[in-house]
mmCIF file with all atom_site columns, C-alpha atoms in Angstrom:
data_model
loop_
_atom_site.group_PDB
_atom_site.id
_atom_site.type_symbol
_atom_site.label_atom_id
_atom_site.label_alt_id
_atom_site.label_comp_id
_atom_site.label_asym_id
_atom_site.label_entity_id
_atom_site.label_seq_id
_atom_site.pdbx_PDB_ins_code
_atom_site.Cartn_x
_atom_site.Cartn_y
_atom_site.Cartn_z
_atom_site.occupancy
_atom_site.B_iso_or_equiv
_atom_site.pdbx_formal_charge
_atom_site.auth_seq_id
_atom_site.auth_comp_id
_atom_site.auth_asym_id
_atom_site.auth_atom_id
_atom_site.pdbx_PDB_model_num
ATOM 1  C CA . MET A 1 1  ? 205.173 123.559 85.672  1.00 84.00 ? 1  MET A CA 1
ATOM 2  C CA . LYS A 1 2  ? 208.153 121.414 86.608  1.00 84.00 ? 2  LYS A CA 1
ATOM 3  C CA . THR A 1 3  ? 207.436 118.623 89.050  1.00 90.00 ? 3  THR A CA 1
ATOM 4  C CA . ILE A 1 4  ? 209.675 118.048 92.057  1.00 91.00 ? 4  ILE A CA 1
ATOM 5  C CA . THR A 1 5  ? 210.593 114.490 92.962  1.00 94.00 ? 5  THR A CA 1
ATOM 6  C CA . ILE A 1 6  ? 209.791 112.989 96.362  1.00 93.00 ? 6  ILE A CA 1
ATOM 7  C CA . PRO A 1 7  ? 213.502 112.721 97.328  1.00 95.00 ? 7  PRO A CA 1
ATOM 8  C CA . ARG A 1 8  ? 213.969 116.413 96.576  1.00 96.00 ? 8  ARG A CA 1
ATOM 9  C CA . LEU A 1 9  ? 210.901 117.311 98.638  1.00 95.00 ? 9  LEU A CA 1
ATOM 10 C CA . GLU A 1 10 ? 212.277 115.223 101.498 1.00 95.00 ? 10 GLU A CA 1
ATOM 11 C CA . LEU A 1 11 ? 215.631 116.999 101.116 1.00 97.00 ? 11 LEU A CA 1
ATOM 12 C CA . MET A 1 12 ? 213.834 120.335 101.330 1.00 97.00 ? 12 MET A CA 1
ATOM 13 C CA . ALA A 1 13 ? 212.132 119.146 104.526 1.00 96.00 ? 13 ALA A CA 1
ATOM 14 C CA . ALA A 1 14 ? 215.517 118.149 105.977 1.00 97.00 ? 14 ALA A CA 1
ATOM 15 C CA . THR A 1 15 ? 216.873 121.587 105.096 1.00 98.00 ? 15 THR A CA 1
ATOM 16 C CA . ILE A 1 16 ? 213.930 123.285 106.794 1.00 98.00 ? 16 ILE A CA 1
ATOM 17 C CA . GLY A 1 17 ? 214.447 121.083 109.860 1.00 97.00 ? 17 GLY A CA 1
ATOM 18 C CA . ALA A 1 18 ? 218.121 122.047 110.045 1.00 98.00 ? 18 ALA A CA 1
ATOM 19 C CA . ARG A 1 19 ? 217.223 125.738 109.676 1.00 98.00 ? 19 ARG A CA 1
ATOM 20 C CA . LEU A 1 20 ? 214.567 125.499 112.379 1.00 98.00 ? 20 LEU A CA 1
ATOM 21 C CA . PHE A 1 21 ? 216.973 123.772 114.746 1.00 96.00 ? 21 PHE A CA 1
ATOM 22 C CA . SER A 1 22 ? 219.603 126.445 114.104 1.00 96.00 ? 22 SER A CA 1
ATOM 23 C CA . SER A 1 23 ? 217.101 129.256 114.742 1.00 96.00 ? 23 SER A CA 1
ATOM 24 C CA . VAL A 1 24 ? 215.846 127.732 117.994 1.00 95.00 ? 24 VAL A CA 1
ATOM 25 C CA . LYS A 1 25 ? 219.396 126.981 119.167 1.00 95.00 ? 25 LYS A CA 1
ATOM 26 C CA . HIS A 1 26 ? 220.412 130.575 118.451 1.00 94.00 ? 26 HIS A CA 1
ATOM 27 C CA . ALA A 1 27 ? 217.285 132.069 120.075 1.00 96.00 ? 27 ALA A CA 1
ATOM 28 C CA . LEU A 1 28 ? 217.787 130.017 123.240 1.00 94.00 ? 28 LEU A CA 1
ATOM 29 C CA . LYS A 1 29 ? 221.544 130.692 123.245 1.00 93.00 ? 29 LYS A CA 1
ATOM 30 C CA . ILE A 1 30 ? 222.374 126.997 123.446 1.00 90.00 ? 30 ILE A CA 1
ATOM 31 C CA . SER A 1 31 ? 225.875 126.119 122.302 1.00 85.00 ? 31 SER A CA 1
ATOM 32 C CA . ASN A 1 32 ? 226.531 122.462 123.059 1.00 86.00 ? 32 ASN A CA 1
ATOM 33 C CA . ILE A 1 33 ? 223.580 120.166 122.676 1.00 88.00 ? 33 ILE A CA 1
ATOM 34 C CA . LYS A 1 34 ? 223.384 116.675 121.251 1.00 91.00 ? 34 LYS A CA 1
ATOM 35 C CA . THR A 1 35 ? 220.862 116.605 118.436 1.00 92.00 ? 35 THR A CA 1
ATOM 36 C CA . TYR A 1 36 ? 219.158 113.835 116.536 1.00 96.00 ? 36 TYR A CA 1
ATOM 37 C CA . PHE A 1 37 ? 217.616 114.328 113.116 1.00 96.00 ? 37 PHE A CA 1
ATOM 38 C CA . TRP A 1 38 ? 215.543 111.432 111.818 1.00 95.00 ? 38 TRP A CA 1
ATOM 39 C CA . THR A 1 39 ? 214.582 110.760 108.209 1.00 94.00 ? 39 THR A CA 1
ATOM 40 C CA . ASP A 1 40 ? 212.856 107.826 106.591 1.00 92.00 ? 40 ASP A CA 1
ATOM 41 C CA . SER A 1 41 ? 214.493 108.757 103.294 1.00 94.00 ? 41 SER A CA 1
ATOM 42 C CA . SER A 1 42 ? 217.580 106.660 102.685 1.00 95.00 ? 42 SER A CA 1
ATOM 43 C CA . THR A 1 43 ? 218.284 108.892 99.679  1.00 96.00 ? 43 THR A CA 1
ATOM 44 C CA . VAL A 1 44 ? 218.453 112.040 101.799 1.00 97.00 ? 44 VAL A CA 1
ATOM 45 C CA . LEU A 1 45 ? 220.566 110.288 104.412 1.00 97.00 ? 45 LEU A CA 1
ATOM 46 C CA . THR A 1 46 ? 222.986 109.134 101.700 1.00 96.00 ? 46 THR A CA 1
ATOM 47 C CA . TRP A 1 47 ? 223.216 112.657 100.300 1.00 97.00 ? 47 TRP A CA 1
ATOM 48 C CA . ILE A 1 48 ? 224.018 114.039 103.763 1.00 96.00 ? 48 ILE A CA 1
ATOM 49 C CA . ILE A 1 49 ? 226.597 111.403 104.698 1.00 95.00 ? 49 ILE A CA 1
ATOM 50 C CA . ARG A 1 50 ? 228.457 110.784 101.437 1.00 93.00 ? 50 ARG A CA 1
ATOM 51 C CA . ARG A 1 51 ? 230.865 113.294 99.934  1.00 88.00 ? 51 ARG A CA 1
ATOM 52 C CA . GLU A 1 52 ? 230.101 113.169 96.243  1.00 88.00 ? 52 GLU A CA 1
ATOM 53 C CA . GLN A 1 53 ? 229.254 115.535 93.430  1.00 90.00 ? 53 GLN A CA 1
ATOM 54 C CA . TRP A 1 54 ? 225.500 116.026 93.404  1.00 90.00 ? 54 TRP A CA 1
ATOM 55 C CA . SER A 1 55 ? 223.350 118.180 91.159  1.00 93.00 ? 55 SER A CA 1
ATOM 56 C CA . VAL A 1 56 ? 223.354 121.900 91.960  1.00 95.00 ? 56 VAL A CA 1
ATOM 57 C CA . PHE A 1 57 ? 219.923 121.687 93.627  1.00 95.00 ? 57 PHE A CA 1
ATOM 58 C CA . VAL A 1 58 ? 220.998 118.833 95.913  1.00 96.00 ? 58 VAL A CA 1
ATOM 59 C CA . ALA A 1 59 ? 224.505 120.193 96.527  1.00 96.00 ? 59 ALA A CA 1
ATOM 60 C CA . ASN A 1 60 ? 223.228 123.600 97.671  1.00 97.00 ? 60 ASN A CA 1
ATOM 61 C CA . ARG A 1 61 ? 220.840 122.104 100.201 1.00 97.00 ? 61 ARG A CA 1
ATOM 62 C CA . ILE A 1 62 ? 223.331 119.525 101.448 1.00 97.00 ? 62 ILE A CA 1
ATOM 63 C CA . SER A 1 63 ? 225.892 122.296 101.899 1.00 97.00 ? 63 SER A CA 1
ATOM 64 C CA . GLU A 1 64 ? 223.439 124.244 104.056 1.00 98.00 ? 64 GLU A CA 1
ATOM 65 C CA . ILE A 1 65 ? 222.496 121.166 106.096 1.00 98.00 ? 65 ILE A CA 1
ATOM 66 C CA . ARG A 1 66 ? 226.190 120.429 106.720 1.00 97.00 ? 66 ARG A CA 1
ATOM 67 C CA . LYS A 1 67 ? 226.818 124.015 107.856 1.00 97.00 ? 67 LYS A CA 1
ATOM 68 C CA . LEU A 1 68 ? 223.998 123.792 110.399 1.00 96.00 ? 68 LEU A CA 1
ATOM 69 C CA . THR A 1 69 ? 224.408 120.156 111.533 1.00 96.00 ? 69 THR A CA 1
ATOM 70 C CA . THR A 1 70 ? 226.861 117.287 111.273 1.00 94.00 ? 70 THR A CA 1
ATOM 71 C CA . SER A 1 71 ? 226.332 114.038 109.425 1.00 94.00 ? 71 SER A CA 1
ATOM 72 C CA . GLU A 1 72 ? 226.633 112.266 112.790 1.00 95.00 ? 72 GLU A CA 1
ATOM 73 C CA . ASP A 1 73 ? 223.404 114.010 113.874 1.00 96.00 ? 73 ASP A CA 1
ATOM 74 C CA . TRP A 1 74 ? 221.367 112.263 111.142 1.00 97.00 ? 74 TRP A CA 1
ATOM 75 C CA . PHE A 1 75 ? 219.749 108.850 111.504 1.00 96.00 ? 75 PHE A CA 1
ATOM 76 C CA . HIS A 1 76 ? 217.433 106.622 109.503 1.00 95.00 ? 76 HIS A CA 1
ATOM 77 C CA . ILE A 1 77 ? 214.019 105.563 110.757 1.00 91.00 ? 77 ILE A CA 1
ATOM 78 C CA . SER A 1 78 ? 211.902 103.074 108.879 1.00 86.00 ? 78 SER A CA 1
ATOM 79 C CA . THR A 1 79 ? 208.668 104.423 107.459 1.00 78.00 ? 79 THR A CA 1
ATOM 80 C CA . ASP A 1 80 ? 206.536 102.111 109.601 1.00 77.00 ? 80 ASP A CA 1
ATOM 81 C CA . GLN A 1 81 ? 208.254 103.428 112.757 1.00 77.00 ? 81 GLN A CA 1
ATOM 82 C CA . ASN A 1 82 ? 208.065 107.095 111.772 1.00 73.00 ? 82 ASN A CA 1
ATOM 83 C CA . PRO A 1 83 ? 205.288 108.833 113.739 1.00 73.00 ? 83 PRO A CA 1
ATOM 84 C CA . ALA A 1 84 ? 205.310 111.717 111.246 1.00 70.00 ? 84 ALA A CA 1
ATOM 85 C CA . ASP A 1 85 ? 204.048 109.351 108.540 1.00 68.00 ? 85 ASP A CA 1
ATOM 86 C CA . ILE A 1 86 ? 200.980 108.023 110.350 1.00 69.00 ? 86 ILE A CA 1
ATOM 87 C CA . LEU A 1 87 ? 198.524 110.216 108.440 1.00 65.00 ? 87 LEU A CA 1
ATOM 88 C CA . SER A 1 88 ? 200.182 109.618 105.081 1.00 68.00 ? 88 SER A CA 1
ATOM 89 C CA . ARG A 1 89 ? 199.836 105.848 105.561 1.00 66.00 ? 89 ARG A CA 1
ATOM 90 C CA . GLY A 1 90 ? 196.066 106.078 105.831 1.00 67.00 ? 90 GLY A CA 1
ATOM 91 C CA . CYS A 1 91 ? 195.936 104.979 109.451 1.00 65.00 ? 91 CYS A CA 1
ATOM 92 C CA . GLY A 1 92 ? 192.488 105.272 110.976 1.00 63.00 ? 92 GLY A CA 1
ATOM 93 C CA . PRO A 1 93 ? 191.447 105.575 114.622 1.00 66.00 ? 93 PRO A CA 1
ATOM 94 C CA . LYS A 1 94 ? 191.613 102.418 116.716 1.00 62.00 ? 94 LYS A CA 1
#
């Protein structure tokens, strides 16, 4: 079985997020709405923003993300500020 790297898994999550946003936007018939996509992966953010030749796997997902969103919609959040990472950091109840 081939292992998938963490950056590629994070890219897949970004792709799923873009797809979900597109589906909800279409279902609610919303045309103009300012959106913010946050990632703690500087690698994924670089892939989305920069126009370079990536591997086929990366290029296909970046192409889809760019069709559904714009690079201006994507922002970086540090891991320690990312509420989605609380459980993965081993945070216990206070």
